[in-house]
């Protein structure tokens, strides 16, 4: 649709995550946090985010973030000498059961509501239904969706005062394409941008 997405707030993200975990949907809480922290499109998180994208042996301090819409993927660093960049994201991953190749998987339930022990990737409609169910249970407005969490994360980059080049390094948008060729490989910029962003968040949500 052509409607503008209203960014969710960080407090709404926290409320959504807490309710999702309480309702035993930690994977949906993870998807919301990934949309905010990693700035990854929700469909990408649901359809493509694999366990092998998180701290694999050849990238033990990284998380792979695919941006297939503009073919601009990246390994994002998870920490520097001062500590982790995404502690909440990693805490949620720690409570999501590893039952399939993809992180966003659910158990198949038969008509009699008995668990089957069979797990398969989420399709969009079921995932959206669970997102809405959680948001409603948390008393959140109708505009609060996974897309709204991603927009909230993007807004946070601006609120943190990141220069365009640093924001772009994290968001992977291809605007200013000439400059992008130089910045998307800069680990220093990613670490610095992540540190500034985290400091801004802690200052405003203490």
Short mmCIF file of C-alpha atoms in Angstrom, two decimals:
data_model
loop_
_atom_site.label_atom_id
_atom_site.label_comp_id
_atom_site.label_asym_id
_atom_site.label_seq_id
_atom_site.Cartn_x
_atom_site.Cartn_y
_atom_site.Cartn_z
CA UNK A 1 0.00 0.00 0.00
CA UNK A 2 1.01 3.60 -0.42
CA UNK A 3 0.27 4.41 3.20
CA UNK A 4 3.20 5.64 5.24
CA UNK A 5 4.35 3.33 8.01
CA UNK A 6 4.18 4.98 11.43
CA UNK A 7 7.34 4.11 13.38
CA UNK A 8 6.83 2.17 16.60
CA UNK A 9 8.49 3.45 19.76
CA UNK A 10 11.14 1.63 21.75
CA UNK A 11 8.74 1.27 24.68
CA UNK A 12 6.23 -0.39 22.33
CA UNK A 13 8.96 -2.80 21.22
CA UNK A 14 9.71 -3.72 24.83
CA UNK A 15 6.01 -4.24 25.58
CA UNK A 16 5.58 -6.40 22.47
CA UNK A 17 8.64 -8.53 23.28
CA UNK A 18 7.57 -9.10 26.87
CA UNK A 19 4.05 -10.14 25.83
CA UNK A 20 5.36 -12.41 23.04
CA UNK A 21 7.65 -14.23 25.48
CA UNK A 22 4.84 -14.46 28.04
CA UNK A 23 2.58 -16.01 25.36
CA UNK A 24 5.32 -18.50 24.47
CA UNK A 25 6.15 -16.95 21.11
CA UNK A 26 9.83 -16.05 21.65
CA UNK A 27 10.50 -16.37 17.92
CA UNK A 28 8.03 -13.55 17.20
CA UNK A 29 9.73 -11.43 19.87
CA UNK A 30 13.03 -12.14 18.10
CA UNK A 31 11.57 -11.09 14.74
CA UNK A 32 10.43 -7.77 16.21
CA UNK A 33 13.83 -7.16 17.78
CA UNK A 34 15.65 -8.13 14.55
CA UNK A 35 13.50 -5.66 12.61
CA UNK A 36 14.47 -2.93 15.09
CA UNK A 37 18.10 -3.77 15.89
CA UNK A 38 19.28 -5.20 12.58
CA UNK A 39 17.00 -2.99 10.44
CA UNK A 40 16.09 -6.10 8.48
CA UNK A 41 12.80 -6.29 6.59
CA UNK A 42 10.34 -8.52 8.50
CA UNK A 43 9.74 -10.80 5.51
CA UNK A 44 13.50 -11.32 5.27
CA UNK A 45 13.70 -12.22 8.95
CA UNK A 46 10.83 -14.67 8.64
CA UNK A 47 11.75 -16.26 5.33
CA UNK A 48 15.55 -16.27 5.36
CA UNK A 49 17.11 -15.78 8.79
CA UNK A 50 18.90 -19.08 9.50
CA UNK A 51 20.69 -20.31 12.60
CA UNK A 52 23.85 -20.47 10.50
CA UNK A 53 23.65 -16.66 10.22
CA UNK A 54 24.39 -16.27 13.94
CA UNK A 55 27.96 -16.65 15.21
CA UNK A 56 29.06 -19.38 12.76
CA UNK A 57 32.61 -20.77 13.18
CA UNK A 58 33.99 -18.56 10.39
CA UNK A 59 32.30 -15.40 11.81
CA UNK A 60 32.19 -16.04 15.58
CA UNK A 61 31.48 -12.39 16.48
CA UNK A 62 29.02 -11.60 13.69
CA UNK A 63 25.44 -11.91 12.56
CA UNK A 64 24.55 -12.14 8.86
CA UNK A 65 21.88 -9.70 7.78
CA UNK A 66 20.45 -10.29 4.33
CA UNK A 67 19.05 -7.38 2.38
CA UNK A 68 17.86 -9.19 -0.73
CA UNK A 69 15.61 -6.36 -1.92
CA UNK A 70 18.67 -4.33 -2.86
CA UNK A 71 21.16 -7.22 -2.80
CA UNK A 72 23.25 -5.58 -0.09
CA UNK A 73 23.90 -8.20 2.63
CA UNK A 74 26.43 -7.80 5.42
CA UNK A 75 28.02 -9.51 8.40
CA UNK A 76 27.35 -7.11 11.28
CA UNK A 77 29.70 -7.21 14.28
CA UNK A 78 28.03 -8.28 17.53
CA UNK A 79 30.39 -6.57 19.96
CA UNK A 80 33.58 -4.64 20.46
CA UNK A 81 35.99 -4.25 23.39
CA UNK A 82 33.35 -2.30 25.31
CA UNK A 83 30.67 -4.97 25.16
CA UNK A 84 27.80 -6.33 23.03
CA UNK A 85 25.80 -4.23 20.57
CA UNK A 86 22.64 -6.37 20.59
CA UNK A 87 22.30 -7.96 24.04
CA UNK A 88 18.48 -8.09 23.87
CA UNK A 89 18.55 -9.74 20.45
CA UNK A 90 21.02 -12.38 21.64
CA UNK A 91 19.01 -13.00 24.82
CA UNK A 92 15.93 -13.71 22.69
CA UNK A 93 17.85 -16.02 20.35
CA UNK A 94 18.99 -17.92 23.43
CA UNK A 95 15.38 -18.83 24.31
CA UNK A 96 14.20 -19.67 20.77
CA UNK A 97 14.27 -23.47 20.27
CA UNK A 98 16.49 -24.63 17.41
CA UNK A 99 14.08 -26.90 15.58
CA UNK A 100 14.64 -26.10 11.92
CA UNK A 101 17.21 -24.51 9.61
CA UNK A 102 15.38 -21.19 9.85
CA UNK A 103 14.95 -19.40 13.16
CA UNK A 104 11.30 -18.54 12.40
CA UNK A 105 9.76 -21.99 12.51
CA UNK A 106 6.62 -23.25 14.25
CA UNK A 107 5.22 -26.59 15.30
CA UNK A 108 2.55 -28.10 13.07
CA UNK A 109 -0.66 -28.60 15.07
CA UNK A 110 -3.22 -31.12 13.89
CA UNK A 111 -6.95 -30.47 13.93
CA UNK A 112 -7.25 -32.07 17.36
CA UNK A 113 -4.77 -29.45 18.66
CA UNK A 114 -2.19 -32.10 19.46
CA UNK A 115 1.46 -31.12 18.89
CA UNK A 116 3.10 -33.20 16.18
CA UNK A 117 6.80 -32.63 16.80
CA UNK A 118 6.99 -31.45 13.16
CA UNK A 119 8.37 -27.97 12.59
CA UNK A 120 8.17 -25.90 9.44
CA UNK A 121 8.88 -22.31 8.38
CA UNK A 122 6.23 -19.71 9.13
CA UNK A 123 4.15 -18.59 6.20
CA UNK A 124 3.20 -14.94 6.13
CA UNK A 125 -0.42 -15.12 7.15
CA UNK A 126 0.08 -17.18 10.30
CA UNK A 127 3.03 -15.02 11.34
CA UNK A 128 1.03 -11.82 10.81
CA UNK A 129 -1.87 -13.27 12.81
CA UNK A 130 0.44 -14.05 15.72
CA UNK A 131 2.02 -10.60 15.57
CA UNK A 132 -1.44 -9.00 15.73
CA UNK A 133 -2.55 -11.31 18.55
CA UNK A 134 0.51 -10.38 20.62
CA UNK A 135 0.21 -6.65 19.88
CA UNK A 136 -3.47 -6.68 20.84
CA UNK A 137 -2.73 -8.60 24.05
CA UNK A 138 -0.08 -6.02 24.89
CA UNK A 139 -2.59 -3.21 24.33
CA UNK A 140 -0.61 -1.72 21.46
CA UNK A 141 -2.14 0.47 18.71
CA UNK A 142 -3.11 -1.08 15.38
CA UNK A 143 -0.23 0.60 13.55
CA UNK A 144 2.30 -1.39 15.59
CA UNK A 145 3.54 -4.12 13.24
CA UNK A 146 6.92 -5.68 12.53
CA UNK A 147 7.37 -3.11 9.74
CA UNK A 148 6.69 -0.37 12.29
CA UNK A 149 9.46 -1.79 14.49
CA UNK A 150 11.90 -1.60 11.58
CA UNK A 151 10.88 2.00 10.94
CA UNK A 152 11.34 2.68 14.65
CA UNK A 153 14.87 1.30 14.44
CA UNK A 154 15.62 3.46 11.42
CA UNK A 155 14.23 6.50 13.24
CA UNK A 156 16.51 5.67 16.17
CA UNK A 157 19.53 6.04 13.88
CA UNK A 158 18.52 9.62 13.16
CA UNK A 159 17.60 10.32 16.77
CA UNK A 160 21.02 9.10 17.86
CA UNK A 161 22.60 11.75 15.66
CA UNK A 162 24.46 9.35 13.41
CA UNK A 163 26.02 10.96 10.34
CA UNK A 164 24.43 9.77 7.09
CA UNK A 165 27.41 7.61 6.25
CA UNK A 166 27.22 5.72 9.55
CA UNK A 167 23.45 5.35 9.37
CA UNK A 168 23.78 4.02 5.85
CA UNK A 169 26.45 1.56 6.95
CA UNK A 170 23.92 0.02 9.34
CA UNK A 171 20.76 0.33 7.25
CA UNK A 172 22.31 -0.88 3.96
CA UNK A 173 20.23 1.50 1.89
CA UNK A 174 21.82 2.11 -1.50
CA UNK A 175 21.09 5.82 -1.81
CA UNK A 176 24.26 7.84 -2.27
CA UNK A 177 25.43 4.79 -4.16
CA UNK A 178 28.91 6.09 -4.96
CA UNK A 179 29.68 6.63 -1.29
CA UNK A 180 28.03 3.33 -0.40
CA UNK A 181 30.69 1.44 -2.35
CA UNK A 182 33.25 2.76 0.11
CA UNK A 183 31.37 2.55 3.39
CA UNK A 184 29.71 -0.85 3.32
CA UNK A 185 32.97 -2.69 4.02
CA UNK A 186 34.04 -0.42 6.89
CA UNK A 187 34.00 -2.40 10.12
CA UNK A 188 35.18 0.63 12.08
CA UNK A 189 32.14 2.58 10.94
CA UNK A 190 29.80 -0.26 11.89
CA UNK A 191 31.33 -0.54 15.36
CA UNK A 192 31.30 3.22 15.92
CA UNK A 193 27.74 3.58 14.67
CA UNK A 194 26.56 0.71 16.87
CA UNK A 195 28.30 2.19 19.92
CA UNK A 196 26.80 5.68 19.41
CA UNK A 197 23.34 4.20 18.88
CA UNK A 198 23.50 2.05 22.02
CA UNK A 199 24.72 4.98 24.12
CA UNK A 200 21.82 7.10 22.85
CA UNK A 201 19.32 4.36 23.75
CA UNK A 202 20.68 3.87 27.27
CA UNK A 203 20.66 7.60 27.88
CA UNK A 204 17.00 7.87 26.88
CA UNK A 205 15.64 4.60 28.29
CA UNK A 206 17.52 4.30 31.56
#
